Amino acid sequence: LLDLCAETMAAQRIPRNDDLGRLVARVAGLHQMSSAVAGALERHEPADVPAAVVKVLGTTTEGDIAEFAHLAVDSVAGEDFCAI
């Protein structure tokens, strides 16, 4: 969904919005955090707290992405978004 938002924004079918960059940065950060948790688990180190943090932040980010897409649809009714 985030990729579709980025493509649609790049094609100038929805207005530019700085929140897209913030969401992409959060996803990139979550990816790094998730990789760190996986590394800790491979080394048999405790990772329950970091894993829980990644889970909570991931769930929050997922909701924020859905809300961002919803607001983008409200601003300009796009056929690409309506198909999802």
mmCIF file with all atom_site columns, C-alpha atoms in Angstrom:
data_model
loop_
_atom_site.group_PDB
_atom_site.id
_atom_site.type_symbol
_atom_site.label_atom_id
_atom_site.label_alt_id
_atom_site.label_comp_id
_atom_site.label_asym_id
_atom_site.label_entity_id
_atom_site.label_seq_id
_atom_site.pdbx_PDB_ins_code
_atom_site.Cartn_x
_atom_site.Cartn_y
_atom_site.Cartn_z
_atom_site.occupancy
_atom_site.B_iso_or_equiv
_atom_site.pdbx_formal_charge
_atom_site.auth_seq_id
_atom_site.auth_comp_id
_atom_site.auth_asym_id
_atom_site.auth_atom_id
_atom_site.pdbx_PDB_model_num
ATOM 1  C CA . LEU A 1 1  ? 0.000   0.000   0.000   1.00 0.00 ? 1  LEU A CA 1
ATOM 2  C CA . LEU A 1 2  ? 2.850   2.357   0.836   1.00 0.00 ? 2  LEU A CA 1
ATOM 3  C CA . ASP A 1 3  ? 4.510   1.554   -2.488  1.00 0.00 ? 3  ASP A CA 1
ATOM 4  C CA . LEU A 1 4  ? 1.263   2.322   -4.321  1.00 0.00 ? 4  LEU A CA 1
ATOM 5  C CA . CYS A 1 5  ? 1.018   5.641   -2.466  1.00 0.00 ? 5  CYS A CA 1
ATOM 6  C CA . ALA A 1 6  ? 4.586   6.489   -3.486  1.00 0.00 ? 6  ALA A CA 1
ATOM 7  C CA . GLU A 1 7  ? 3.993   5.550   -7.127  1.00 0.00 ? 7  GLU A CA 1
ATOM 8  C CA . THR A 1 8  ? 0.756   7.526   -7.257  1.00 0.00 ? 8  THR A CA 1
ATOM 9  C CA . MET A 1 9  ? 2.415   10.541  -5.675  1.00 0.00 ? 9  MET A CA 1
ATOM 10 C CA . ALA A 1 10 ? 5.380   10.308  -8.062  1.00 0.00 ? 10 ALA A CA 1
ATOM 11 C CA . ALA A 1 11 ? 2.917   10.278  -10.963 1.00 0.00 ? 11 ALA A CA 1
ATOM 12 C CA . GLN A 1 12 ? 1.368   13.434  -9.456  1.00 0.00 ? 12 GLN A CA 1
ATOM 13 C CA . ARG A 1 13 ? -2.064  11.827  -9.158  1.00 0.00 ? 13 ARG A CA 1
ATOM 14 C CA . ILE A 1 14 ? -2.211  12.731  -5.482  1.00 0.00 ? 14 ILE A CA 1
ATOM 15 C CA . PRO A 1 15 ? -0.706  15.836  -3.862  1.00 0.00 ? 15 PRO A CA 1
ATOM 16 C CA . ARG A 1 16 ? 2.817   15.660  -2.459  1.00 0.00 ? 16 ARG A CA 1
ATOM 17 C CA . ASN A 1 17 ? 2.912   15.021  1.266   1.00 0.00 ? 17 ASN A CA 1
ATOM 18 C CA . ASP A 1 18 ? 5.944   14.901  3.570   1.00 0.00 ? 18 ASP A CA 1
ATOM 19 C CA . ASP A 1 19 ? 4.294   12.158  5.611   1.00 0.00 ? 19 ASP A CA 1
ATOM 20 C CA . LEU A 1 20 ? 5.116   9.663   2.864   1.00 0.00 ? 20 LEU A CA 1
ATOM 21 C CA . GLY A 1 21 ? 8.826   10.126  3.509   1.00 0.00 ? 21 GLY A CA 1
ATOM 22 C CA . ARG A 1 22 ? 8.298   9.786   7.237   1.00 0.00 ? 22 ARG A CA 1
ATOM 23 C CA . LEU A 1 23 ? 6.461   6.504   6.740   1.00 0.00 ? 23 LEU A CA 1
ATOM 24 C CA . VAL A 1 24 ? 9.142   5.146   4.412   1.00 0.00 ? 24 VAL A CA 1
ATOM 25 C CA . ALA A 1 25 ? 11.777  6.064   7.013   1.00 0.00 ? 25 ALA A CA 1
ATOM 26 C CA . ARG A 1 26 ? 9.799   4.290   9.737   1.00 0.00 ? 26 ARG A CA 1
ATOM 27 C CA . VAL A 1 27 ? 9.519   1.145   7.626   1.00 0.00 ? 27 VAL A CA 1
ATOM 28 C CA . ALA A 1 28 ? 13.265  1.249   6.936   1.00 0.00 ? 28 ALA A CA 1
ATOM 29 C CA . GLY A 1 29 ? 13.953  1.664   10.650  1.00 0.00 ? 29 GLY A CA 1
ATOM 30 C CA . LEU A 1 30 ? 11.651  -1.227  11.489  1.00 0.00 ? 30 LEU A CA 1
ATOM 31 C CA . HIS A 1 31 ? 13.475  -3.389  8.961   1.00 0.00 ? 31 HIS A CA 1
ATOM 32 C CA . GLN A 1 32 ? 16.793  -2.616  10.659  1.00 0.00 ? 32 GLN A CA 1
ATOM 33 C CA . MET A 1 33 ? 15.320  -3.290  14.093  1.00 0.00 ? 33 MET A CA 1
ATOM 34 C CA . SER A 1 34 ? 13.842  -6.572  12.916  1.00 0.00 ? 34 SER A CA 1
ATOM 35 C CA . SER A 1 35 ? 17.205  -7.632  11.490  1.00 0.00 ? 35 SER A CA 1
ATOM 36 C CA . ALA A 1 36 ? 18.843  -6.807  14.828  1.00 0.00 ? 36 ALA A CA 1
ATOM 37 C CA . VAL A 1 37 ? 16.297  -8.962  16.664  1.00 0.00 ? 37 VAL A CA 1
ATOM 38 C CA . ALA A 1 38 ? 16.912  -11.829 14.230  1.00 0.00 ? 38 ALA A CA 1
ATOM 39 C CA . GLY A 1 39 ? 20.659  -11.496 14.781  1.00 0.00 ? 39 GLY A CA 1
ATOM 40 C CA . ALA A 1 40 ? 20.227  -11.572 18.547  1.00 0.00 ? 40 ALA A CA 1
ATOM 41 C CA . LEU A 1 41 ? 18.111  -14.702 18.298  1.00 0.00 ? 41 LEU A CA 1
ATOM 42 C CA . GLU A 1 42 ? 20.706  -16.404 16.099  1.00 0.00 ? 42 GLU A CA 1
ATOM 43 C CA . ARG A 1 43 ? 23.350  -15.617 18.731  1.00 0.00 ? 43 ARG A CA 1
ATOM 44 C CA . HIS A 1 44 ? 21.002  -17.052 21.400  1.00 0.00 ? 44 HIS A CA 1
ATOM 45 C CA . GLU A 1 45 ? 20.759  -13.664 23.102  1.00 0.00 ? 45 GLU A CA 1
ATOM 46 C CA . PRO A 1 46 ? 17.569  -12.495 24.809  1.00 0.00 ? 46 PRO A CA 1
ATOM 47 C CA . ALA A 1 47 ? 15.419  -10.515 22.400  1.00 0.00 ? 47 ALA A CA 1
ATOM 48 C CA . ASP A 1 48 ? 11.966  -10.568 23.942  1.00 0.00 ? 48 ASP A CA 1
ATOM 49 C CA . VAL A 1 49 ? 11.809  -6.847  24.762  1.00 0.00 ? 49 VAL A CA 1
ATOM 50 C CA . PRO A 1 50 ? 13.266  -5.653  21.422  1.00 0.00 ? 50 PRO A CA 1
ATOM 51 C CA . ALA A 1 51 ? 10.941  -8.049  19.582  1.00 0.00 ? 51 ALA A CA 1
ATOM 52 C CA . ALA A 1 52 ? 7.940   -6.662  21.466  1.00 0.00 ? 52 ALA A CA 1
ATOM 53 C CA . VAL A 1 53 ? 9.002   -3.106  20.608  1.00 0.00 ? 53 VAL A CA 1
ATOM 54 C CA . VAL A 1 54 ? 9.290   -4.012  16.917  1.00 0.00 ? 54 VAL A CA 1
ATOM 55 C CA . LYS A 1 55 ? 5.846   -5.638  17.070  1.00 0.00 ? 55 LYS A CA 1
ATOM 56 C CA . VAL A 1 56 ? 4.178   -2.599  18.643  1.00 0.00 ? 56 VAL A CA 1
ATOM 57 C CA . LEU A 1 57 ? 5.907   -0.105  16.359  1.00 0.00 ? 57 LEU A CA 1
ATOM 58 C CA . GLY A 1 58 ? 5.148   -2.266  13.316  1.00 0.00 ? 58 GLY A CA 1
ATOM 59 C CA . THR A 1 59 ? 1.471   -2.493  14.178  1.00 0.00 ? 59 THR A CA 1
ATOM 60 C CA . THR A 1 60 ? 1.291   1.255   14.746  1.00 0.00 ? 60 THR A CA 1
ATOM 61 C CA . THR A 1 61 ? 3.099   1.972   11.484  1.00 0.00 ? 61 THR A CA 1
ATOM 62 C CA . GLU A 1 62 ? 0.775   -0.376  9.608   1.00 0.00 ? 62 GLU A CA 1
ATOM 63 C CA . GLY A 1 63 ? -2.228  1.568   10.876  1.00 0.00 ? 63 GLY A CA 1
ATOM 64 C CA . ASP A 1 64 ? -0.585  4.876   10.043  1.00 0.00 ? 64 ASP A CA 1
ATOM 65 C CA . ILE A 1 65 ? 0.066   3.701   6.470   1.00 0.00 ? 65 ILE A CA 1
ATOM 66 C CA . ALA A 1 66 ? -3.576  2.682   6.077   1.00 0.00 ? 66 ALA A CA 1
ATOM 67 C CA . GLU A 1 67 ? -4.708  6.051   7.434   1.00 0.00 ? 67 GLU A CA 1
ATOM 68 C CA . PHE A 1 68 ? -2.303  7.901   5.122   1.00 0.00 ? 68 PHE A CA 1
ATOM 69 C CA . ALA A 1 69 ? -3.687  6.015   2.100   1.00 0.00 ? 69 ALA A CA 1
ATOM 70 C CA . HIS A 1 70 ? -7.253  6.668   3.233   1.00 0.00 ? 70 HIS A CA 1
ATOM 71 C CA . LEU A 1 71 ? -6.594  10.394  3.522   1.00 0.00 ? 71 LEU A CA 1
ATOM 72 C CA . ALA A 1 72 ? -4.930  10.380  0.096   1.00 0.00 ? 72 ALA A CA 1
ATOM 73 C CA . VAL A 1 73 ? -8.058  8.785   -1.372  1.00 0.00 ? 73 VAL A CA 1
ATOM 74 C CA . ASP A 1 74 ? -10.235 11.362  0.346   1.00 0.00 ? 74 ASP A CA 1
ATOM 75 C CA . SER A 1 75 ? -8.172  14.212  -1.092  1.00 0.00 ? 75 SER A CA 1
ATOM 76 C CA . VAL A 1 76 ? -8.334  12.844  -4.649  1.00 0.00 ? 76 VAL A CA 1
ATOM 77 C CA . ALA A 1 77 ? -10.531 9.871   -5.483  1.00 0.00 ? 77 ALA A CA 1
ATOM 78 C CA . GLY A 1 78 ? -7.989  7.667   -7.243  1.00 0.00 ? 78 GLY A CA 1
ATOM 79 C CA . GLU A 1 79 ? -8.985  4.600   -9.165  1.00 0.00 ? 79 GLU A CA 1
ATOM 80 C CA . ASP A 1 80 ? -5.761  2.802   -8.163  1.00 0.00 ? 80 ASP A CA 1
ATOM 81 C CA . PHE A 1 81 ? -6.646  3.075   -4.497  1.00 0.00 ? 81 PHE A CA 1
ATOM 82 C CA . CYS A 1 82 ? -10.300 2.210   -4.950  1.00 0.00 ? 82 CYS A CA 1
ATOM 83 C CA . ALA A 1 83 ? -9.299  -1.067  -6.611  1.00 0.00 ? 83 ALA A CA 1
ATOM 84 C CA . ILE A 1 84 ? -7.547  -2.229  -3.427  1.00 0.00 ? 84 ILE A CA 1
#
